[in-house]
Short mmCIF file of C-alpha atoms and ligand atoms in Angstrom, two decimals:
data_model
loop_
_atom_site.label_atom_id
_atom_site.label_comp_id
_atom_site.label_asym_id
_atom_site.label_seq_id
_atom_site.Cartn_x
_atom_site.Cartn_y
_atom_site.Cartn_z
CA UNK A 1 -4.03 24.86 -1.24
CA UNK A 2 -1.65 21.99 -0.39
CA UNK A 3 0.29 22.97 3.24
CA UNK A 4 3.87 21.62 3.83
CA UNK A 5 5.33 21.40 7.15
CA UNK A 6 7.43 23.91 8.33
CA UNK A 7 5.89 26.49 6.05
CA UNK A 8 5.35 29.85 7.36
CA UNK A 9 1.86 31.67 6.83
CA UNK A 10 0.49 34.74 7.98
CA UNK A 11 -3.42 34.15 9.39
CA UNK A 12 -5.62 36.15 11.62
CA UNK A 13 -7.01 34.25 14.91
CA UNK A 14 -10.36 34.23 15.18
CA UNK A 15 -11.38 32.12 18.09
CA UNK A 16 -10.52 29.94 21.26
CA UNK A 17 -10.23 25.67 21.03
CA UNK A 18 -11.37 24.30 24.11
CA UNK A 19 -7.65 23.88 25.75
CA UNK A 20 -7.08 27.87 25.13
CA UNK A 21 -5.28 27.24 21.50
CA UNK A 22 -5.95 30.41 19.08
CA UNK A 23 -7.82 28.74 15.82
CA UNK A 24 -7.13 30.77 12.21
CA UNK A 25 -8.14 29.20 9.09
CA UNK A 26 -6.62 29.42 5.59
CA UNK A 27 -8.67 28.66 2.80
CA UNK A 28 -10.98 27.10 4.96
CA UNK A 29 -8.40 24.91 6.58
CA UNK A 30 -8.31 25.28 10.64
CA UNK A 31 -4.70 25.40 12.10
CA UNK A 32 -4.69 25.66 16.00
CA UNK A 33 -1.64 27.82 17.73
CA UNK A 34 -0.86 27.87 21.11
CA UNK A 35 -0.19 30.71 22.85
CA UNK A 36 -2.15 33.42 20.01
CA UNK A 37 -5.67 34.97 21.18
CA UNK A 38 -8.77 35.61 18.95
CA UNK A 39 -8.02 39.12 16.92
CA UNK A 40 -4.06 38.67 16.74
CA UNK A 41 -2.53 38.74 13.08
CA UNK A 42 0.81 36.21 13.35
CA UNK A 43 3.32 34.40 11.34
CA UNK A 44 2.97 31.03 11.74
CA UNK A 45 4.84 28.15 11.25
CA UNK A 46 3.24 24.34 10.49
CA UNK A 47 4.90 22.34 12.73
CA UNK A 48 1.92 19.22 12.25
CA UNK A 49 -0.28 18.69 9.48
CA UNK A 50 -3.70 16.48 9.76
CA UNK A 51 -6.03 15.89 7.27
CA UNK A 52 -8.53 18.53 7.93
CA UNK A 53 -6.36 20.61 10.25
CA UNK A 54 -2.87 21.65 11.21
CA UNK A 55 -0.87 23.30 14.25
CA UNK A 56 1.54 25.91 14.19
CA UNK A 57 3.56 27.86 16.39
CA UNK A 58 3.95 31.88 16.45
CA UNK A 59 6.80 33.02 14.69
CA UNK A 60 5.63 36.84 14.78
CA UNK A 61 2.83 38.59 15.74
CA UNK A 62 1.92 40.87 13.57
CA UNK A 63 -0.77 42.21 14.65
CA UNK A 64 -2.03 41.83 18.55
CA UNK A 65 -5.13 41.10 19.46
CA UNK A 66 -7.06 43.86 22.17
CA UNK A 67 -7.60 40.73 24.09
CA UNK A 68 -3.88 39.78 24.55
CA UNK A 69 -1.68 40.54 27.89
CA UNK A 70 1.51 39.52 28.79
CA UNK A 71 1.93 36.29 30.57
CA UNK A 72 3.05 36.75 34.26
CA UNK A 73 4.09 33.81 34.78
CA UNK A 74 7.74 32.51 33.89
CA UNK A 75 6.59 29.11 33.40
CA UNK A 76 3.69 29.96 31.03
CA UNK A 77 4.14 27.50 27.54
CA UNK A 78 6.53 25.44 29.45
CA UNK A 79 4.52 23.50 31.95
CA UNK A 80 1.14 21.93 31.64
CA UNK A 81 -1.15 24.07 34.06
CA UNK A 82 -2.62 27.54 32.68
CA UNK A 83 -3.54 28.07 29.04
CA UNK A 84 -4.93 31.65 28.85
CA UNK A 85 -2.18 33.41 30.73
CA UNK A 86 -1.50 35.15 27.70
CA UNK A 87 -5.40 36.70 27.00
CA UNK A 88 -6.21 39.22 29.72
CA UNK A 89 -8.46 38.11 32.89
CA UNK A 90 -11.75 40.10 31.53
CA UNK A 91 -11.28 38.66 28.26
CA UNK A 92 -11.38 34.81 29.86
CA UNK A 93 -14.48 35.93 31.84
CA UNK A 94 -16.19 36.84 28.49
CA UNK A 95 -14.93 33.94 26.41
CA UNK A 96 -16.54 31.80 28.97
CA UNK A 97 -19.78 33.41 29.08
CA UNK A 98 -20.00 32.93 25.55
CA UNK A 99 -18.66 29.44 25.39
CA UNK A 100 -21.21 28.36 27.52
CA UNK A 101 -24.01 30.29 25.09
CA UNK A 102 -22.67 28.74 21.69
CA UNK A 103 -22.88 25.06 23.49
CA UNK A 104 -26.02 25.55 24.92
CA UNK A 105 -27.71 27.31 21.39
CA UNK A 106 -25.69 24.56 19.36
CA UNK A 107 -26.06 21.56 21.16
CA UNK A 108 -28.95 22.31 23.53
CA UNK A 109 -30.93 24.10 20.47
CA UNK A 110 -31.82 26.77 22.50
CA UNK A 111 -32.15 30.18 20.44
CA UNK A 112 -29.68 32.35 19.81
CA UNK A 113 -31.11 35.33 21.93
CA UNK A 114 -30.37 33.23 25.08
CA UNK A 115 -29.37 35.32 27.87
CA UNK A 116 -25.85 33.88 30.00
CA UNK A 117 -24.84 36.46 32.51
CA UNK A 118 -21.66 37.25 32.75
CA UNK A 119 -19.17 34.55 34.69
CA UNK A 120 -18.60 35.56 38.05
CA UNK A 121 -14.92 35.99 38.80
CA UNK A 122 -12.45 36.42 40.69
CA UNK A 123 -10.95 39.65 42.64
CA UNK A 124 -7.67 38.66 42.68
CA UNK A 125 -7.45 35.59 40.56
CA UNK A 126 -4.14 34.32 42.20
CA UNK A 127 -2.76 31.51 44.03
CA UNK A 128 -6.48 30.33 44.28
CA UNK A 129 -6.09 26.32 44.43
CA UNK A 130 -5.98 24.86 48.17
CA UNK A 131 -4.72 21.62 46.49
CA UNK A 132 -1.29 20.77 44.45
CA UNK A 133 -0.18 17.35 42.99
CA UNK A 134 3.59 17.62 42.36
CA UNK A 135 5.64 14.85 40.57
CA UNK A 136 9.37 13.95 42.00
CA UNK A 137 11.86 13.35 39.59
CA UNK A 138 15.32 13.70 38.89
CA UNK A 139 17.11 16.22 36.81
CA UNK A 140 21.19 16.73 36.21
CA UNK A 141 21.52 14.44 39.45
CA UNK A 142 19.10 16.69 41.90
CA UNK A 143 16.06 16.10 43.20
CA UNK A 144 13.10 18.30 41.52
CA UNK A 145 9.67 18.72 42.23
CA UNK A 146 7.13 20.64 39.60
CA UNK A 147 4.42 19.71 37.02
CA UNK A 148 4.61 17.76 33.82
CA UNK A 149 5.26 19.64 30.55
CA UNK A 150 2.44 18.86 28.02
CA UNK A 151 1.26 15.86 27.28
CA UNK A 152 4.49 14.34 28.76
CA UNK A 153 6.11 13.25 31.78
CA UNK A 154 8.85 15.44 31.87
CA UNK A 155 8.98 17.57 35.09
CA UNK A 156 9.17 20.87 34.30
CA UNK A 157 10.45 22.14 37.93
CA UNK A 158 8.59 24.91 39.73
CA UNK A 159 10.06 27.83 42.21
CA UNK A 160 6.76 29.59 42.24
CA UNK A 161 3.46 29.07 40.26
CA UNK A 162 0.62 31.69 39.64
CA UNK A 163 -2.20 29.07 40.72
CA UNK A 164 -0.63 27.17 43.86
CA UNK A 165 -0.99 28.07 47.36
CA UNK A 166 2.49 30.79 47.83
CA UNK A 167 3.05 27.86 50.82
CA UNK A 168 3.55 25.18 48.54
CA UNK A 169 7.11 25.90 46.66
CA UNK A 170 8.94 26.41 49.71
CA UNK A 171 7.56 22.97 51.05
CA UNK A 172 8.70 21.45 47.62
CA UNK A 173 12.70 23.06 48.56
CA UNK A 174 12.21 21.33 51.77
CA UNK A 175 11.46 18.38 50.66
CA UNK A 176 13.79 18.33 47.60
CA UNK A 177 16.62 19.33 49.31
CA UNK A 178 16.16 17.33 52.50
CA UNK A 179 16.12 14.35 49.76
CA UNK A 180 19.42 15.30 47.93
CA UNK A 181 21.28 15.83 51.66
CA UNK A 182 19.97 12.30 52.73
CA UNK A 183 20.45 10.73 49.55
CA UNK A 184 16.76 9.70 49.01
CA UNK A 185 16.18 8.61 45.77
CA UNK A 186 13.36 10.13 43.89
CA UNK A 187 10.55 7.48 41.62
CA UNK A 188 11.61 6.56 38.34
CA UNK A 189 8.36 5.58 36.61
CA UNK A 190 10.72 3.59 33.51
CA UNK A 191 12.11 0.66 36.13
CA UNK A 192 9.70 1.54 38.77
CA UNK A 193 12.89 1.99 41.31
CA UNK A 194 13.09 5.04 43.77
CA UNK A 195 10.87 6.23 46.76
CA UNK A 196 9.41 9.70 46.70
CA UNK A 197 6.75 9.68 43.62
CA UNK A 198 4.09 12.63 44.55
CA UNK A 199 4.31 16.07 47.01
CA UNK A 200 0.25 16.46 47.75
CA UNK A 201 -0.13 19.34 49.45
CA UNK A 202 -3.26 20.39 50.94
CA UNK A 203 -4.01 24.04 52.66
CA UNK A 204 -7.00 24.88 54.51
CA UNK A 205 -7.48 29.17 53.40
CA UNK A 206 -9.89 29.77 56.16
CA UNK A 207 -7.55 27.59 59.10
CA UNK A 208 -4.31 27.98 57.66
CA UNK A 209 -3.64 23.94 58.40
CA UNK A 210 -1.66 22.64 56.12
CA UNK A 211 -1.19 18.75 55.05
CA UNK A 212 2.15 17.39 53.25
CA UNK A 213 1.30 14.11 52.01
CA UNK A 214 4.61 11.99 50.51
CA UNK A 215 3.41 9.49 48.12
CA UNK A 216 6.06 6.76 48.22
CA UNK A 217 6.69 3.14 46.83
CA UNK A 218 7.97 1.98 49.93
CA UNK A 219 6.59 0.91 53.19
CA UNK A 220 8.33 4.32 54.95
CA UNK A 221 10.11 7.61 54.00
CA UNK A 222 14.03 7.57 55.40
CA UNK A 223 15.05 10.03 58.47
CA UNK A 224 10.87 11.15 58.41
CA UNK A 225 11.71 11.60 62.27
CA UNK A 226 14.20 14.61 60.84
CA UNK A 227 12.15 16.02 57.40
CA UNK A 228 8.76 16.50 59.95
CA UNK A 229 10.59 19.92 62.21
CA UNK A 230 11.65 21.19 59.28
CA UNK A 231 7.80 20.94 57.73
CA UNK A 232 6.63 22.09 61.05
CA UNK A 233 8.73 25.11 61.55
CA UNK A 234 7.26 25.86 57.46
CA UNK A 235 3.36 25.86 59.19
CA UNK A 236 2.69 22.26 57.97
CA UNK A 237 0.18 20.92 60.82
CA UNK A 238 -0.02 17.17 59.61
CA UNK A 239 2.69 14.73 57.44
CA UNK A 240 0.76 11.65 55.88
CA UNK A 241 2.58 9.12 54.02
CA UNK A 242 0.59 7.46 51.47
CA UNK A 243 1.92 4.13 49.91
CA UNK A 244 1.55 3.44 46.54
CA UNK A 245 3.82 0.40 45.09
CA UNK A 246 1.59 -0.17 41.92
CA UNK A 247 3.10 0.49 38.42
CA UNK A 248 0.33 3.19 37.37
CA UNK A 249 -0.73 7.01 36.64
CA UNK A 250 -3.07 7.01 39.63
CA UNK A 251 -1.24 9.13 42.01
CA UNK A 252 -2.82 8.21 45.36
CA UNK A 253 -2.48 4.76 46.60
CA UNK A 254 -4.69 3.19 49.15
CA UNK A 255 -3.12 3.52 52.77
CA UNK A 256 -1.74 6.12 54.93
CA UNK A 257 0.40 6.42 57.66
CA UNK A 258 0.17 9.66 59.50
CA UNK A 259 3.77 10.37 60.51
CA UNK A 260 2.97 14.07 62.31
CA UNK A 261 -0.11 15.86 63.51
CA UNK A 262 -3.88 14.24 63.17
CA UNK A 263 -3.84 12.88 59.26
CA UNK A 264 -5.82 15.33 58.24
CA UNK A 265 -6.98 19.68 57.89
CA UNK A 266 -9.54 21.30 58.83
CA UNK A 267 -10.87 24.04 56.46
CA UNK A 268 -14.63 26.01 56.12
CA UNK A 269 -16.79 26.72 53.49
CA UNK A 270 -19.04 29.78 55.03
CA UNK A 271 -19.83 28.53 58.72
CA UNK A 272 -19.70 24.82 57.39
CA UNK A 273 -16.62 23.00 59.03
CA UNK A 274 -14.99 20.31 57.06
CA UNK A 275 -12.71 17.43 57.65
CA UNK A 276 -10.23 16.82 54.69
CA UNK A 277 -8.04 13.65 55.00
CA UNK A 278 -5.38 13.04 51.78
CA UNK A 279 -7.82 10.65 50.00
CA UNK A 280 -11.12 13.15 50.53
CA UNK A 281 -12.39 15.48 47.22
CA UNK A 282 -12.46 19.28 48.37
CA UNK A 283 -13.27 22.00 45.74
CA UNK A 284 -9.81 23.03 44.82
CA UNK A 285 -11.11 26.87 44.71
CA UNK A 286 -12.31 27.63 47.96
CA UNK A 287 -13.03 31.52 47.44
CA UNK A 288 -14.93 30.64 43.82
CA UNK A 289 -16.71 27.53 46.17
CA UNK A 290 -18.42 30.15 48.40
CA UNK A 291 -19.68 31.78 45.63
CA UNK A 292 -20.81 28.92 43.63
CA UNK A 293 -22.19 27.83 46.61
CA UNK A 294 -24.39 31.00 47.52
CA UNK A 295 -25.30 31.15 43.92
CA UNK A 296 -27.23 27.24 43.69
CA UNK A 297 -28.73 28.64 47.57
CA UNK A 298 -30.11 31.63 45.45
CA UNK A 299 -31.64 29.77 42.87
CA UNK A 300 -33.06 27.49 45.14
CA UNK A 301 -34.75 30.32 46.85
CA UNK A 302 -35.41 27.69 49.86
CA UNK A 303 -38.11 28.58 51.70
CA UNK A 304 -37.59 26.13 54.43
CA UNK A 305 -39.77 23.28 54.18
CA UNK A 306 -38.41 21.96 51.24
CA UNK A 307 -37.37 18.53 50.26
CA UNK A 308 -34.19 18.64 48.30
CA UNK A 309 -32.07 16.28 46.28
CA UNK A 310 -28.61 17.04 46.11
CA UNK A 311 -27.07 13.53 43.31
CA UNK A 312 -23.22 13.36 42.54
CA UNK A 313 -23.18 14.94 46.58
CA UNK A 314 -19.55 13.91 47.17
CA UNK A 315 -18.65 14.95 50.61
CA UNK A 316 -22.00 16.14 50.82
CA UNK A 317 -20.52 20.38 51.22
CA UNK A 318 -24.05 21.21 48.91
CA UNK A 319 -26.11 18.95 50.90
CA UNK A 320 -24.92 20.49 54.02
CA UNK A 321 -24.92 24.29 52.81
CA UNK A 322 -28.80 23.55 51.52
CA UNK A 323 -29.27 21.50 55.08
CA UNK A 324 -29.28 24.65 56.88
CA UNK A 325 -32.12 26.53 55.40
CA UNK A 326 -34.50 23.63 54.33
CA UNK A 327 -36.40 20.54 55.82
CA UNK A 328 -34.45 17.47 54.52
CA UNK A 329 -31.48 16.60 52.23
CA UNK A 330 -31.22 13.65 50.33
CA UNK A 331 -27.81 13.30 49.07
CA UNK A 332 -26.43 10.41 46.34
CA UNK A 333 -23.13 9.90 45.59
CA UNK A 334 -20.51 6.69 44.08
CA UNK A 335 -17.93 6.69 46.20
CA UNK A 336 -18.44 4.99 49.64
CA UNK A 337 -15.52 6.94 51.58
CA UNK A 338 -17.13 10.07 50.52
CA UNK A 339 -20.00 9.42 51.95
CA UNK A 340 -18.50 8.12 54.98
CA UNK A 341 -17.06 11.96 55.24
CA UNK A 342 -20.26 13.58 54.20
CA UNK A 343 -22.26 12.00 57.89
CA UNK A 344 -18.74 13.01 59.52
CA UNK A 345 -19.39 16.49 58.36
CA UNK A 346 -22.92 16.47 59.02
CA UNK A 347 -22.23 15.35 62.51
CA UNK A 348 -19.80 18.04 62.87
CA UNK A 349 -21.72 20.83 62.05
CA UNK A 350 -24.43 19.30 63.77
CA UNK A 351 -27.03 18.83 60.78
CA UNK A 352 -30.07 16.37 61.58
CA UNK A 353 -31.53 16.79 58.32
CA UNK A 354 -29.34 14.95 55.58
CA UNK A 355 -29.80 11.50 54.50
CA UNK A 356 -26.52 10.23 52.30
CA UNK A 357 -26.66 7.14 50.18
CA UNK A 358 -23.71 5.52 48.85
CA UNK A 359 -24.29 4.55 45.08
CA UNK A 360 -25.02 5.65 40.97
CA UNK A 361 -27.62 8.24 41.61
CA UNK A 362 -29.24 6.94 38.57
CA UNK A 363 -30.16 3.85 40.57
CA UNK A 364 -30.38 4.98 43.93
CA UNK A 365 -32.83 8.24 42.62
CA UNK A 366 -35.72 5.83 40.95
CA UNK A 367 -35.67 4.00 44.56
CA UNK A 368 -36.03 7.19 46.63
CA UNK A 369 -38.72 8.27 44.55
CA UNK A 370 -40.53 5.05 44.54
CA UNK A 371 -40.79 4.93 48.27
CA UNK A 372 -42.77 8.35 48.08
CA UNK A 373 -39.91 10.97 48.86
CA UNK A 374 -41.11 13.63 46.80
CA UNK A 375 -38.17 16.72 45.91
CA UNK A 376 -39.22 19.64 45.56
CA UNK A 377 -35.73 20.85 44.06
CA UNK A 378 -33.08 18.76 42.75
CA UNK A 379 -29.74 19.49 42.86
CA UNK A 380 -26.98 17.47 40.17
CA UNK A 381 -23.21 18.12 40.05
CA UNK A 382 -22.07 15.57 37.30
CA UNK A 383 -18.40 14.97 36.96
CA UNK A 384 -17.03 15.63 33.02
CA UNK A 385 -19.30 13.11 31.19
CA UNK A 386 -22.86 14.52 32.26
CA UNK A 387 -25.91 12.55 33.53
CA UNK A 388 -26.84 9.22 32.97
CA UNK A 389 -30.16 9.15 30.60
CA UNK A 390 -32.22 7.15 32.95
CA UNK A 391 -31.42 9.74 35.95
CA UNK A 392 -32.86 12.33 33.54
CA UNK A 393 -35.81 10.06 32.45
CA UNK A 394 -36.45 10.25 36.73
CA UNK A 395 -36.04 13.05 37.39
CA UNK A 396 -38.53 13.66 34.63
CA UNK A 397 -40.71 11.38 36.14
CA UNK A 398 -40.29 13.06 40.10
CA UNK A 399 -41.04 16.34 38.08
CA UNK A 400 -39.23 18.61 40.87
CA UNK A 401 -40.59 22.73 40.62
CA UNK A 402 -36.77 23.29 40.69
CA UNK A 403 -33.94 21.94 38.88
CA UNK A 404 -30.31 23.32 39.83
CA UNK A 405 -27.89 21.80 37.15
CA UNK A 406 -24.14 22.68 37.85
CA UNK A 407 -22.11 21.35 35.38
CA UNK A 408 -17.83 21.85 34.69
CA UNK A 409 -18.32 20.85 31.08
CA UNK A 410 -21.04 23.02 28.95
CA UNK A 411 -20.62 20.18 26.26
CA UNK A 412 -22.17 17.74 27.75
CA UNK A 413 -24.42 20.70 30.37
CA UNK A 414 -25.76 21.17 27.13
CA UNK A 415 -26.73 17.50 25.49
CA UNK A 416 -28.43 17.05 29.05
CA UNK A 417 -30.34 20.26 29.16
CA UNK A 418 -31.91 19.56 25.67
CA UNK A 419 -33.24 16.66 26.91
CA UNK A 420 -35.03 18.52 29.99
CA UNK A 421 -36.34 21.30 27.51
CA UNK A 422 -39.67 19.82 26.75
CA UNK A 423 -40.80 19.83 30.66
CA UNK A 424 -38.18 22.84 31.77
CA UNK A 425 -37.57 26.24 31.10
CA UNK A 426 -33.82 27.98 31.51
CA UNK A 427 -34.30 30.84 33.94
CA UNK A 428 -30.49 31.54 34.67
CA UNK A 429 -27.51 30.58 33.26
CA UNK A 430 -25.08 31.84 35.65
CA UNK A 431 -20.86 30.74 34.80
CA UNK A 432 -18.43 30.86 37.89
CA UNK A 433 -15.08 31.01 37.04
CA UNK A 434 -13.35 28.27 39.59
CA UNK A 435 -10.64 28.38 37.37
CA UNK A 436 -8.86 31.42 36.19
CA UNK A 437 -6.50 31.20 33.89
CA UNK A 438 -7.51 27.69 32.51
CA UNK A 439 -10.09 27.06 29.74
CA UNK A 440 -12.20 25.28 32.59
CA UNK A 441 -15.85 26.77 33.13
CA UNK A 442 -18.52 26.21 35.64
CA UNK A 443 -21.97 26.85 34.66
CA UNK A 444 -25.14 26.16 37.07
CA UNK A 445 -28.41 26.78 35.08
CA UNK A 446 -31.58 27.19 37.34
CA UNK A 447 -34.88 25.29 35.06
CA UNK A 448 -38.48 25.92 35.81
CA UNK A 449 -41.22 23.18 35.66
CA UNK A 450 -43.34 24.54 32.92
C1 SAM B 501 -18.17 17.30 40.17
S1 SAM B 501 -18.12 16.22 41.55
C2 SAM B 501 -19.29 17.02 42.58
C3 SAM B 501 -19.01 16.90 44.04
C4 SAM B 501 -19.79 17.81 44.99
N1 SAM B 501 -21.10 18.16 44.52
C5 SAM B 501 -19.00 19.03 45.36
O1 SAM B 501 -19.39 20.17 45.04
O2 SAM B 501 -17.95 18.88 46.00
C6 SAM B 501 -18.98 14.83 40.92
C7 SAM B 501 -19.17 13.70 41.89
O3 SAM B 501 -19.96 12.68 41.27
C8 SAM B 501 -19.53 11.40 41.72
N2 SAM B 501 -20.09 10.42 40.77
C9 SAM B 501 -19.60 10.02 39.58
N3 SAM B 501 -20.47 9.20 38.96
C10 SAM B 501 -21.54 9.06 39.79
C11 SAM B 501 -22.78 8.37 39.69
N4 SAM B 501 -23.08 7.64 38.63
N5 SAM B 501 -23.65 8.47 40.71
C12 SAM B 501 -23.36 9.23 41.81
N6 SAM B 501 -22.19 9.92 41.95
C13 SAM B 501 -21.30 9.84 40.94
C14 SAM B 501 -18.03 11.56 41.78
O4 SAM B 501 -17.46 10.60 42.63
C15 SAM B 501 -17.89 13.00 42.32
O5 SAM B 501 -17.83 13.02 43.73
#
């Protein structure tokens, strides 16, 4: 059947892509629709044709899917942050229990009766992230803060969003309109003139600090002396301004000033204290942290005398939650100034028992092991792109009882895994959802030494 763009079709979804678009196919040929959930019946128009595939957009639904609710969130299609709003929060538990299954039977060959339990979510899976990046722009000749539409820089502005902190929108009308009464000029990426490029706002849940953080490309912020009270009097404890004059996407520059309070928050994951300065990675979901958290101490089953490896540690908040129930930690991890702020934290909570190296844990690993630290668990949190293949060949070789993979990609969770198959065994494959309404998934898989 030859496809013409702009042509109307009807077609029944019958799955999820991996950025939440419905997928239908007619006459074989996939088209991918944003915004239609696995079971609806729509019209659709093409609006782009590929070779083996097309996208469309819902002209009518037709039929709708049992899966389908309705978005509560005014924003929702517009800007770039949630893409299941529209399938129901039960549904986006179950479609990531079994997106982690069809990876791990597909690409990690494991059989199809493979047991995932279900993803563990959340209660009230609202205004859950303890972190938002905001771009500052200009629209009809006033300041506006917000998030980028799709794959684009336009700012789509925000008065409230579904995922953010409820503390950060008024914080972005501060900061807005202090900028449009003091004629501050907001960053224009196109001739790189301006001041005010980023809002980073950071909120500690447990403490209730909170951190404004003005990225600028200028040496200071005008009338800061006047924009701080106002902050203050909104329950912001600290005002940082970061300084970043380089033409790039890379929001956070390398220096900060800190204009008001100590620079940094203060925020705890169980009893574990942590400092968090602008530059320092934080899970963005604190409530779905605990639980992730308790979940790799579960597995663990620490006993107390245990030597554990925790590799990709960043600030070391595994390390230090394992640190309290076993002998030593061992944690790896790239980037020096996290591990600078993993000791701080172990001093802090006054841990004796962690050991941080700064480097790839593929070549630090083979060097602990070779000067006869034995693990007797081993901990990895990868970023998107999985393991290097020598750390698995090592970690092989150390042959640890326990392995405790945590992964936020199943894809590549999955090309790993097969390669530990031969010498492990899955025993639970246990999803955490620390990020409703996105198509993100968590998945930490405990392995047996056969
Ligand atoms: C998903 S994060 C995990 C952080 C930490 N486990 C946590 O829960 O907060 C992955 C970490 O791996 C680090 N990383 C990336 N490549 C690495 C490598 N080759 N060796 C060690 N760490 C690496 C990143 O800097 C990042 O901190």
């Amino acid at each position: 059947m030859n496809f013409k763009k702009n042509q109307e079709l009807e077609i029944e979804i019958t799955d999820l892509s991996v950025d939440g678009m419905g997928i239908g196919k007619v006459n074989g040929f996939a088209f991918f629709v944003f915004g239609a959930a696995p079971g609806d019946i729509i019209k659709m128009q093409i609006v782009k044709l590929k070779k083996n595939y097309g996208y469309g957009i819902i002209k009518d639904i037709i039929k709708s899917s049992p899966l389908r609710t309705v978005p509560d969130c005014k924003h929702f299609g517009k800007c770039g942050g949630c893409n299941l709003r529209h399938i129901s929060y039960s549904a986006q538990l179950d479609f990531k229990q079994n997106t982690v299954k069809n990876n791990l039977t597909r690409i990690g060959g494991l059989p199809k009766s493979l047991s995932v339990n279900k993803t563990i979510g959340m209660e009230h899976p609202y205004h859950y992230r303890n972190k938002g990046q905001y771009p500052v722009g200009t629209k009809n000749g006033k300041t506006v803060a917000g998030f980028y539409a799709p794959r684009s820089h336009n700012i789509i502005p925000i008065e409230e969003c579904m995922l953010a902190s409820e503390t950060d929108a008024p914080i972005l009308k501060i900061v807005t309109d202090f900028m449009d009464s003091h004629n501050i000029p907001a960053y224009n990426e196109y001739d790189q003139t301006g001041i005010l490029r980023h809002i980073l706002i950071k909120t500690a849940f447990k403490t209730k600090d909170i951190m404004v953080c003005l990225v600028i490309n200028s040496d200071d912020f005008p009338h800061i002396d006047d924009l701080t009270p106002l902050l203050q009097r909104s329950g912001v404890t600290t005002v940082v301004l970061n300084i970043n004059k380089k033409n790039t996407n890379v929001i956070l520059g390398n220096t900060n000033k800190t204009v008001f309070g100590s620079g940094y928050i203060t925020d705890y994951i169980k009893d574990i204290k942590f400092e968090i300065s602008p530059l320092s990675f934080f899970q963005v979901n604190p409530i779905q942290t605990e639980k992730l958290y308790d979940t790799i101490l579960s597995l663990a089953d620490l006993k107390g005398n245990e030597t554990v490896f925790d590799l990709y540690c960043g600030i070391g908040t595994i390390s230090l939650f394992l640190a309290q129930k076993t002998k030593a930690v061992y944690g790896i991890e790239i980037v020096p100034q996290a591990i600078k702020d993993a000791n701080n934290n172990a001093k802090n909570n006054n841990l004796t028992n962690t050991h941080f190296y700064t480097g790839a844990a593929e070549t630090i690993c083979p060097t602990l092991c070779d000067s006869a630290i034995t693990p007797d668990v081993i901990v990895v949190d990868p970023p998107r792109k999985g393991c290097d293949p020598t750390l698995l060949t090592t970690i092989l070789h150390a042959a640890p009882a326990k392995l405790i993979y945590t992964s936020c990609n199943p894809s590549t969770l999955s090309r790993d895994l097969k390669q530990l198959f031969p010498t492990y065994t899955p025993t639970q494959i246990q999803p955490v959802d620390m990020f409703p309404h996105t198509t993100h998934i968590e998945t930490v898989v405990l392995l047996k030494r056969k």
